[in-house]
């Protein structure tokens, strides 16, 4: 079975400060890891993914994420937050082989960036 | 434009009245899935399909049916809706390529009274 934990329901950060949204996962074997963002009244949009290789993955809108195999984590980061980054963020995991190829999502973390 | 479409976007219905939410994708994706999103519970998978005529249950399949007769379409059927199925529903599709991301529809907000 595969699962994702996003330990924070909400993250608050001031504009211009760095932000981190946490994600840990559990999966048999190696993972594919994803981050998605959901703006109000919209569907989820893909931000970035880890497949293999470099542990630091860069994605859309200046976001990046760091894969840490020993800690089974895939935290989302951005050096300087913008008010427009305020949204709901979902982490997802999928096994690279066997089982379902459909990812499992976390519960989501609401990011609020204050002006 | 590559996209996943859902209809209707908003629906208010009464308990027991059968309904169908349609989902269509124009990217020739093999994989399609349905999720429901509820406050505090995040995104939960209802059903998924890995190809035409191949469907499987997700985490919360009770009260739902799906079919995959064509590659592009994956309708969600509620035979006898109940108030606990009031939720925001998303359809998604992806190709089976290694690590391919999902493309999501805009969502259908369903209210069952």
PDB file of C-alpha atoms in Angstrom:
ATOM      1  CA  UNK A   1       0.000   0.000   0.000  1.00  0.00           C
ATOM      2  CA  UNK A   2       1.120   3.538  -0.608  1.00  0.00           C
ATOM      3  CA  UNK A   3       0.367   6.600   1.506  1.00  0.00           C
ATOM      4  CA  UNK A   4       1.253  10.256   1.899  1.00  0.00           C
ATOM      5  CA  UNK A   5       1.302  12.417   5.006  1.00  0.00           C
ATOM      6  CA  UNK A   6       1.175  16.187   4.974  1.00  0.00           C
ATOM      7  CA  UNK A   7       1.585  16.994   8.660  1.00  0.00           C
ATOM      8  CA  UNK A   8       0.508  20.625   8.452  1.00  0.00           C
ATOM      9  CA  UNK A   9      -3.055  21.614   7.598  1.00  0.00           C
ATOM     10  CA  UNK A  10      -1.934  25.202   7.166  1.00  0.00           C
ATOM     11  CA  UNK A  11       1.335  27.043   6.658  1.00  0.00           C
ATOM     12  CA  UNK A  12       1.582  30.779   7.168  1.00  0.00           C
ATOM     13  CA  UNK A  13       4.467  32.807   5.796  1.00  0.00           C
ATOM     14  CA  UNK A  14       5.187  36.459   5.133  1.00  0.00           C
ATOM     15  CA  UNK A  15       5.698  37.617   1.585  1.00  0.00           C
ATOM     16  CA  UNK A  16       9.363  37.542   0.638  1.00  0.00           C
ATOM     17  CA  UNK A  17      10.237  34.871   3.180  1.00  0.00           C
ATOM     18  CA  UNK A  18      11.165  31.309   2.242  1.00  0.00           C
ATOM     19  CA  UNK A  19       8.443  28.705   2.481  1.00  0.00           C
ATOM     20  CA  UNK A  20       8.402  24.962   3.087  1.00  0.00           C
ATOM     21  CA  UNK A  21       5.430  22.625   2.778  1.00  0.00           C
ATOM     22  CA  UNK A  22       6.173  19.197   4.209  1.00  0.00           C
ATOM     23  CA  UNK A  23       5.409  15.777   2.772  1.00  0.00           C
ATOM     24  CA  UNK A  24       6.411  12.277   3.812  1.00  0.00           C
ATOM     25  CA  UNK A  25       5.473   9.110   1.992  1.00  0.00           C
ATOM     26  CA  UNK A  26       5.302   5.355   2.237  1.00  0.00           C
ATOM     27  CA  UNK A  27       5.523   3.056  -0.778  1.00  0.00           C
ATOM     28  CA  UNK A  28       6.922  -0.354  -1.668  1.00  0.00           C
ATOM     29  CA  UNK A  29      10.085   0.090  -3.643  1.00  0.00           C
ATOM     30  CA  UNK A  30      11.059   3.317  -5.325  1.00  0.00           C
ATOM     31  CA  UNK A  31       8.601   6.203  -5.573  1.00  0.00           C
ATOM     32  CA  UNK A  32       7.410   8.672  -8.092  1.00  0.00           C
ATOM     33  CA  UNK A  33       6.544  11.837  -6.191  1.00  0.00           C
ATOM     34  CA  UNK A  34       4.430  14.785  -7.263  1.00  0.00           C
ATOM     35  CA  UNK A  35       3.309  18.166  -6.067  1.00  0.00           C
ATOM     36  CA  UNK A  36       0.082  19.768  -7.264  1.00  0.00           C
ATOM     37  CA  UNK A  37      -1.452  23.151  -6.502  1.00  0.00           C
ATOM     38  CA  UNK A  38      -5.132  24.034  -6.322  1.00  0.00           C
ATOM     39  CA  UNK A  39      -6.267  27.627  -6.538  1.00  0.00           C
ATOM     40  CA  UNK A  40      -9.772  28.520  -5.317  1.00  0.00           C
ATOM     41  CA  UNK A  41     -12.551  27.127  -7.516  1.00  0.00           C
ATOM     42  CA  UNK A  42     -10.063  25.429  -9.820  1.00  0.00           C
ATOM     43  CA  UNK A  43      -8.855  21.903 -10.498  1.00  0.00           C
ATOM     44  CA  UNK A  44      -5.433  20.675  -9.456  1.00  0.00           C
ATOM     45  CA  UNK A  45      -2.444  21.797 -11.488  1.00  0.00           C
ATOM     46  CA  UNK A  46       0.833  19.912 -11.719  1.00  0.00           C
ATOM     47  CA  UNK A  47       3.833  21.708 -10.161  1.00  0.00           C
ATOM     48  CA  UNK A  48       6.743  19.284 -10.228  1.00  0.00           C
ATOM     49  CA  UNK A  49       7.747  15.661  -9.883  1.00  0.00           C
ATOM     50  CA  UNK A  50      10.583  13.416  -8.837  1.00  0.00           C
ATOM     51  CA  UNK A  51      11.264  10.370 -10.988  1.00  0.00           C
ATOM     52  CA  UNK A  52      14.915   9.574 -10.543  1.00  0.00           C
ATOM     53  CA  UNK A  53      18.290  11.263 -10.487  1.00  0.00           C
ATOM     54  CA  UNK A  54      18.944  14.633  -8.876  1.00  0.00           C
ATOM     55  CA  UNK A  55      17.324  14.895  -5.474  1.00  0.00           C
ATOM     56  CA  UNK A  56      16.498  18.573  -5.988  1.00  0.00           C
ATOM     57  CA  UNK A  57      13.692  19.019  -8.463  1.00  0.00           C
ATOM     58  CA  UNK A  58      12.720  22.372  -9.941  1.00  0.00           C
ATOM     59  CA  UNK A  59       9.195  23.106 -11.103  1.00  0.00           C
ATOM     60  CA  UNK A  60       6.756  25.795 -12.096  1.00  0.00           C
ATOM     61  CA  UNK A  61       6.443  29.282 -10.539  1.00  0.00           C
ATOM     62  CA  UNK A  62       9.849  29.069  -8.818  1.00  0.00           C
ATOM     63  CA  UNK A  63       8.988  26.070  -6.683  1.00  0.00           C
ATOM     64  CA  UNK A  64      11.390  23.254  -5.965  1.00  0.00           C
ATOM     65  CA  UNK A  65      11.297  20.093  -3.911  1.00  0.00           C
ATOM     66  CA  UNK A  66      13.934  17.978  -2.271  1.00  0.00           C
ATOM     67  CA  UNK A  67      13.708  14.190  -2.297  1.00  0.00           C
ATOM     68  CA  UNK A  68      15.212  12.537   0.754  1.00  0.00           C
ATOM     69  CA  UNK A  69      15.116   8.760   0.526  1.00  0.00           C
ATOM     70  CA  UNK A  70      16.368   8.046   4.045  1.00  0.00           C
ATOM     71  CA  UNK A  71      13.706  10.279   5.565  1.00  0.00           C
ATOM     72  CA  UNK A  72      11.068   9.315   2.954  1.00  0.00           C
ATOM     73  CA  UNK A  73      10.315  12.982   2.468  1.00  0.00           C
ATOM     74  CA  UNK A  74       9.610  15.272  -0.457  1.00  0.00           C
ATOM     75  CA  UNK A  75       9.246  18.780   0.936  1.00  0.00           C
ATOM     76  CA  UNK A  76       8.136  21.630  -1.315  1.00  0.00           C
ATOM     77  CA  UNK A  77      10.144  24.843  -1.083  1.00  0.00           C
ATOM     78  CA  UNK A  78      10.373  28.320  -2.510  1.00  0.00           C
ATOM     79  CA  UNK A  79      13.069  30.868  -1.648  1.00  0.00           C
ATOM     80  CA  UNK A  80      10.783  33.908  -1.643  1.00  0.00           C
ATOM     81  CA  UNK A  81       7.009  33.574  -1.198  1.00  0.00           C
ATOM     82  CA  UNK A  82       4.469  35.655  -3.081  1.00  0.00           C
ATOM     83  CA  UNK A  83       0.932  36.494  -2.002  1.00  0.00           C
ATOM     84  CA  UNK A  84      -0.207  34.825  -5.233  1.00  0.00           C
ATOM     85  CA  UNK A  85       1.295  31.528  -3.998  1.00  0.00           C
ATOM     86  CA  UNK A  86      -1.564  31.270  -1.506  1.00  0.00           C
ATOM     87  CA  UNK A  87      -3.364  28.063  -2.422  1.00  0.00           C
ATOM     88  CA  UNK A  88      -3.917  24.459  -1.426  1.00  0.00           C
ATOM     89  CA  UNK A  89      -0.962  22.148  -2.085  1.00  0.00           C
ATOM     90  CA  UNK A  90      -1.126  18.393  -2.493  1.00  0.00           C
ATOM     91  CA  UNK A  91       1.677  15.866  -2.400  1.00  0.00           C
ATOM     92  CA  UNK A  92       1.178  12.533  -4.189  1.00  0.00           C
ATOM     93  CA  UNK A  93       3.090   9.250  -4.448  1.00  0.00           C
ATOM     94  CA  UNK A  94       2.988   6.364  -6.856  1.00  0.00           C
ATOM     95  CA  UNK A  95       4.976   3.147  -6.961  1.00  0.00           C
ATOM     96  CA  UNK A  96       7.410   2.738  -9.833  1.00  0.00           C
ATOM     97  CA  UNK A  97       6.389  -0.878 -10.306  1.00  0.00           C
ATOM     98  CA  UNK A  98       3.593  -3.189  -9.252  1.00  0.00           C
ATOM     99  CA  UNK A  99       0.206  -2.291  -7.852  1.00  0.00           C
ATOM    100  CA  UNK A 100      -1.840   0.657  -8.984  1.00  0.00           C
ATOM    101  CA  UNK A 101      -0.264   3.218 -11.259  1.00  0.00           C
ATOM    102  CA  UNK A 102      -2.690   5.817  -9.984  1.00  0.00           C
ATOM    103  CA  UNK A 103      -1.109   8.044  -7.334  1.00  0.00           C
ATOM    104  CA  UNK A 104      -2.259   8.423  -3.748  1.00  0.00           C
ATOM    105  CA  UNK A 105      -2.695  11.982  -2.514  1.00  0.00           C
ATOM    106  CA  UNK A 106      -2.135  13.591   0.839  1.00  0.00           C
ATOM    107  CA  UNK A 107      -4.808  15.612   2.592  1.00  0.00           C
ATOM    108  CA  UNK A 108      -3.431  18.907   1.370  1.00  0.00           C
ATOM    109  CA  UNK A 109      -1.771  21.885   3.038  1.00  0.00           C
ATOM    110  CA  UNK A 110      -3.231  25.352   2.822  1.00  0.00           C
ATOM    111  CA  UNK A 111      -0.481  27.902   2.212  1.00  0.00           C
ATOM    112  CA  UNK A 112      -1.265  31.448   3.236  1.00  0.00           C
ATOM    113  CA  UNK A 113       1.202  34.157   2.297  1.00  0.00           C
ATOM    114  CA  UNK A 114       0.672  37.428   4.146  1.00  0.00           C
ATOM    115  CA  UNK A 115       1.541  40.763   2.518  1.00  0.00           C
TER     116      UNK A 115
ATOM    117  CA  UNK B   1      -5.726  22.458 -26.261  1.00  0.00           C
ATOM    118  CA  UNK B   2      -5.044  19.454 -24.052  1.00  0.00           C
ATOM    119  CA  UNK B   3      -7.730  19.234 -21.458  1.00  0.00           C
ATOM    120  CA  UNK B   4     -10.042  17.216 -19.271  1.00  0.00           C
ATOM    121  CA  UNK B   5     -13.648  18.356 -19.290  1.00  0.00           C
ATOM    122  CA  UNK B   6     -16.368  17.562 -16.788  1.00  0.00           C
ATOM    123  CA  UNK B   7     -20.080  18.171 -16.925  1.00  0.00           C
ATOM    124  CA  UNK B   8     -21.987  19.487 -15.198  1.00  0.00           C
ATOM    125  CA  UNK B   9     -19.829  21.853 -13.172  1.00  0.00           C
ATOM    126  CA  UNK B  10     -22.521  22.333 -10.557  1.00  0.00           C
ATOM    127  CA  UNK B  11     -25.411  20.043  -9.681  1.00  0.00           C
ATOM    128  CA  UNK B  12     -28.041  20.104  -6.976  1.00  0.00           C
ATOM    129  CA  UNK B  13     -30.212  17.010  -6.763  1.00  0.00           C
ATOM    130  CA  UNK B  14     -32.395  15.057  -4.382  1.00  0.00           C
ATOM    131  CA  UNK B  15     -31.752  11.800  -2.600  1.00  0.00           C
ATOM    132  CA  UNK B  16     -32.283   8.761  -4.793  1.00  0.00           C
ATOM    133  CA  UNK B  17     -32.376  10.462  -8.164  1.00  0.00           C
ATOM    134  CA  UNK B  18     -29.845   8.811 -10.447  1.00  0.00           C
ATOM    135  CA  UNK B  19     -27.235  11.057 -11.972  1.00  0.00           C
ATOM    136  CA  UNK B  20     -24.191  10.877 -14.200  1.00  0.00           C
ATOM    137  CA  UNK B  21     -21.179  13.156 -14.240  1.00  0.00           C
ATOM    138  CA  UNK B  22     -19.338  12.995 -17.521  1.00  0.00           C
ATOM    139  CA  UNK B  23     -15.588  13.190 -17.990  1.00  0.00           C
ATOM    140  CA  UNK B  24     -13.754  13.414 -21.277  1.00  0.00           C
ATOM    141  CA  UNK B  25     -10.096  13.868 -22.191  1.00  0.00           C
ATOM    142  CA  UNK B  26      -8.517  14.684 -25.538  1.00  0.00           C
ATOM    143  CA  UNK B  27      -4.955  13.533 -24.824  1.00  0.00           C
ATOM    144  CA  UNK B  28      -5.381   9.855 -25.698  1.00  0.00           C
ATOM    145  CA  UNK B  29      -4.515   8.910 -22.125  1.00  0.00           C
ATOM    146  CA  UNK B  30      -4.865   5.311 -20.995  1.00  0.00           C
ATOM    147  CA  UNK B  31      -5.359   6.066 -17.315  1.00  0.00           C
ATOM    148  CA  UNK B  32      -8.367   7.876 -15.903  1.00  0.00           C
ATOM    149  CA  UNK B  33      -9.612   8.255 -12.368  1.00  0.00           C
ATOM    150  CA  UNK B  34     -12.240   9.889 -10.206  1.00  0.00           C
ATOM    151  CA  UNK B  35     -11.595  11.629  -6.911  1.00  0.00           C
ATOM    152  CA  UNK B  36     -13.739  13.349  -4.359  1.00  0.00           C
ATOM    153  CA  UNK B  37     -12.475  16.233  -2.296  1.00  0.00           C
ATOM    154  CA  UNK B  38     -13.876  16.929   1.150  1.00  0.00           C
ATOM    155  CA  UNK B  39     -12.707  19.458   3.760  1.00  0.00           C
ATOM    156  CA  UNK B  40     -10.164  17.920   6.097  1.00  0.00           C
ATOM    157  CA  UNK B  41     -10.003  14.711   4.096  1.00  0.00           C
ATOM    158  CA  UNK B  42      -8.178  15.913   1.024  1.00  0.00           C
ATOM    159  CA  UNK B  43      -8.449  14.010  -2.220  1.00  0.00           C
ATOM    160  CA  UNK B  44      -9.732  10.451  -2.107  1.00  0.00           C
ATOM    161  CA  UNK B  45      -9.831   8.113  -5.042  1.00  0.00           C
ATOM    162  CA  UNK B  46     -13.200   6.638  -5.989  1.00  0.00           C
ATOM    163  CA  UNK B  47     -12.490   4.522  -9.069  1.00  0.00           C
ATOM    164  CA  UNK B  48      -9.815   4.299 -11.676  1.00  0.00           C
ATOM    165  CA  UNK B  49      -9.353   2.800 -15.093  1.00  0.00           C
ATOM    166  CA  UNK B  50      -6.128   1.685 -16.703  1.00  0.00           C
ATOM    167  CA  UNK B  51      -7.655   1.134 -20.125  1.00  0.00           C
ATOM    168  CA  UNK B  52     -10.902   0.573 -22.011  1.00  0.00           C
ATOM    169  CA  UNK B  53     -13.126  -1.929 -20.210  1.00  0.00           C
ATOM    170  CA  UNK B  54     -10.676  -2.090 -17.292  1.00  0.00           C
ATOM    171  CA  UNK B  55     -11.839  -0.420 -14.080  1.00  0.00           C
ATOM    172  CA  UNK B  56     -10.998  -0.901 -10.434  1.00  0.00           C
ATOM    173  CA  UNK B  57     -12.102   0.388  -7.066  1.00  0.00           C
ATOM    174  CA  UNK B  58     -10.234   3.121  -5.288  1.00  0.00           C
ATOM    175  CA  UNK B  59     -10.440   3.976  -1.617  1.00  0.00           C
ATOM    176  CA  UNK B  60     -14.095   5.084  -1.444  1.00  0.00           C
ATOM    177  CA  UNK B  61     -16.094   3.278  -4.161  1.00  0.00           C
ATOM    178  CA  UNK B  62     -19.321   2.673  -2.235  1.00  0.00           C
ATOM    179  CA  UNK B  63     -22.336   4.250  -3.901  1.00  0.00           C
ATOM    180  CA  UNK B  64     -20.572   4.903  -7.208  1.00  0.00           C
ATOM    181  CA  UNK B  65     -20.258   3.174 -10.548  1.00  0.00           C
ATOM    182  CA  UNK B  66     -18.067   3.872 -13.556  1.00  0.00           C
ATOM    183  CA  UNK B  67     -17.678   2.614 -17.070  1.00  0.00           C
ATOM    184  CA  UNK B  68     -14.943   2.894 -19.675  1.00  0.00           C
ATOM    185  CA  UNK B  69     -16.374   2.001 -23.051  1.00  0.00           C
ATOM    186  CA  UNK B  70     -14.226   4.470 -24.944  1.00  0.00           C
ATOM    187  CA  UNK B  71     -10.721   5.624 -24.216  1.00  0.00           C
ATOM    188  CA  UNK B  72     -11.624   9.293 -23.956  1.00  0.00           C
ATOM    189  CA  UNK B  73     -14.677   9.015 -21.660  1.00  0.00           C
ATOM    190  CA  UNK B  74     -15.007   7.915 -18.059  1.00  0.00           C
ATOM    191  CA  UNK B  75     -18.428   8.776 -16.610  1.00  0.00           C
ATOM    192  CA  UNK B  76     -19.193   8.606 -12.903  1.00  0.00           C
ATOM    193  CA  UNK B  77     -22.631   7.257 -12.043  1.00  0.00           C
ATOM    194  CA  UNK B  78     -24.512   7.676  -8.796  1.00  0.00           C
ATOM    195  CA  UNK B  79     -27.419   5.233  -8.962  1.00  0.00           C
ATOM    196  CA  UNK B  80     -29.091   6.461  -5.770  1.00  0.00           C
ATOM    197  CA  UNK B  81     -27.353   9.549  -4.434  1.00  0.00           C
ATOM    198  CA  UNK B  82     -27.360  10.261  -0.734  1.00  0.00           C
ATOM    199  CA  UNK B  83     -26.478  13.434   1.196  1.00  0.00           C
ATOM    200  CA  UNK B  84     -23.091  11.992   2.232  1.00  0.00           C
ATOM    201  CA  UNK B  85     -22.117  12.100  -1.436  1.00  0.00           C
ATOM    202  CA  UNK B  86     -22.282  15.873  -1.391  1.00  0.00           C
ATOM    203  CA  UNK B  87     -18.762  16.765  -2.402  1.00  0.00           C
ATOM    204  CA  UNK B  88     -16.437  18.235  -5.011  1.00  0.00           C
ATOM    205  CA  UNK B  89     -15.550  15.680  -7.670  1.00  0.00           C
ATOM    206  CA  UNK B  90     -12.530  15.641  -9.945  1.00  0.00           C
ATOM    207  CA  UNK B  91     -11.747  13.547 -12.949  1.00  0.00           C
ATOM    208  CA  UNK B  92      -8.119  13.064 -13.964  1.00  0.00           C
ATOM    209  CA  UNK B  93      -6.206  11.392 -16.751  1.00  0.00           C
ATOM    210  CA  UNK B  94      -2.618  10.421 -17.436  1.00  0.00           C
ATOM    211  CA  UNK B  95      -0.566   8.327 -19.779  1.00  0.00           C
ATOM    212  CA  UNK B  96       1.226   5.215 -18.488  1.00  0.00           C
ATOM    213  CA  UNK B  97       4.638   6.687 -19.168  1.00  0.00           C
ATOM    214  CA  UNK B  98       7.111   6.539 -16.333  1.00  0.00           C
ATOM    215  CA  UNK B  99       6.236   9.116 -13.749  1.00  0.00           C
ATOM    216  CA  UNK B 100       3.688  10.916 -15.893  1.00  0.00           C
ATOM    217  CA  UNK B 101       1.650  13.499 -14.063  1.00  0.00           C
ATOM    218  CA  UNK B 102      -2.140  13.638 -14.001  1.00  0.00           C
ATOM    219  CA  UNK B 103      -4.270  16.211 -15.737  1.00  0.00           C
ATOM    220  CA  UNK B 104      -7.330  17.265 -13.792  1.00  0.00           C
ATOM    221  CA  UNK B 105     -10.714  18.480 -14.859  1.00  0.00           C
ATOM    222  CA  UNK B 106     -12.204  21.670 -13.396  1.00  0.00           C
ATOM    223  CA  UNK B 107     -14.350  19.825 -10.877  1.00  0.00           C
ATOM    224  CA  UNK B 108     -18.045  19.161 -10.326  1.00  0.00           C
ATOM    225  CA  UNK B 109     -19.661  20.440  -7.176  1.00  0.00           C
ATOM    226  CA  UNK B 110     -22.494  18.101  -6.239  1.00  0.00           C
ATOM    227  CA  UNK B 111     -25.077  18.784  -3.571  1.00  0.00           C
ATOM    228  CA  UNK B 112     -27.536  16.037  -2.610  1.00  0.00           C
ATOM    229  CA  UNK B 113     -30.477  17.167  -0.475  1.00  0.00           C
TER     230      UNK B 113
END
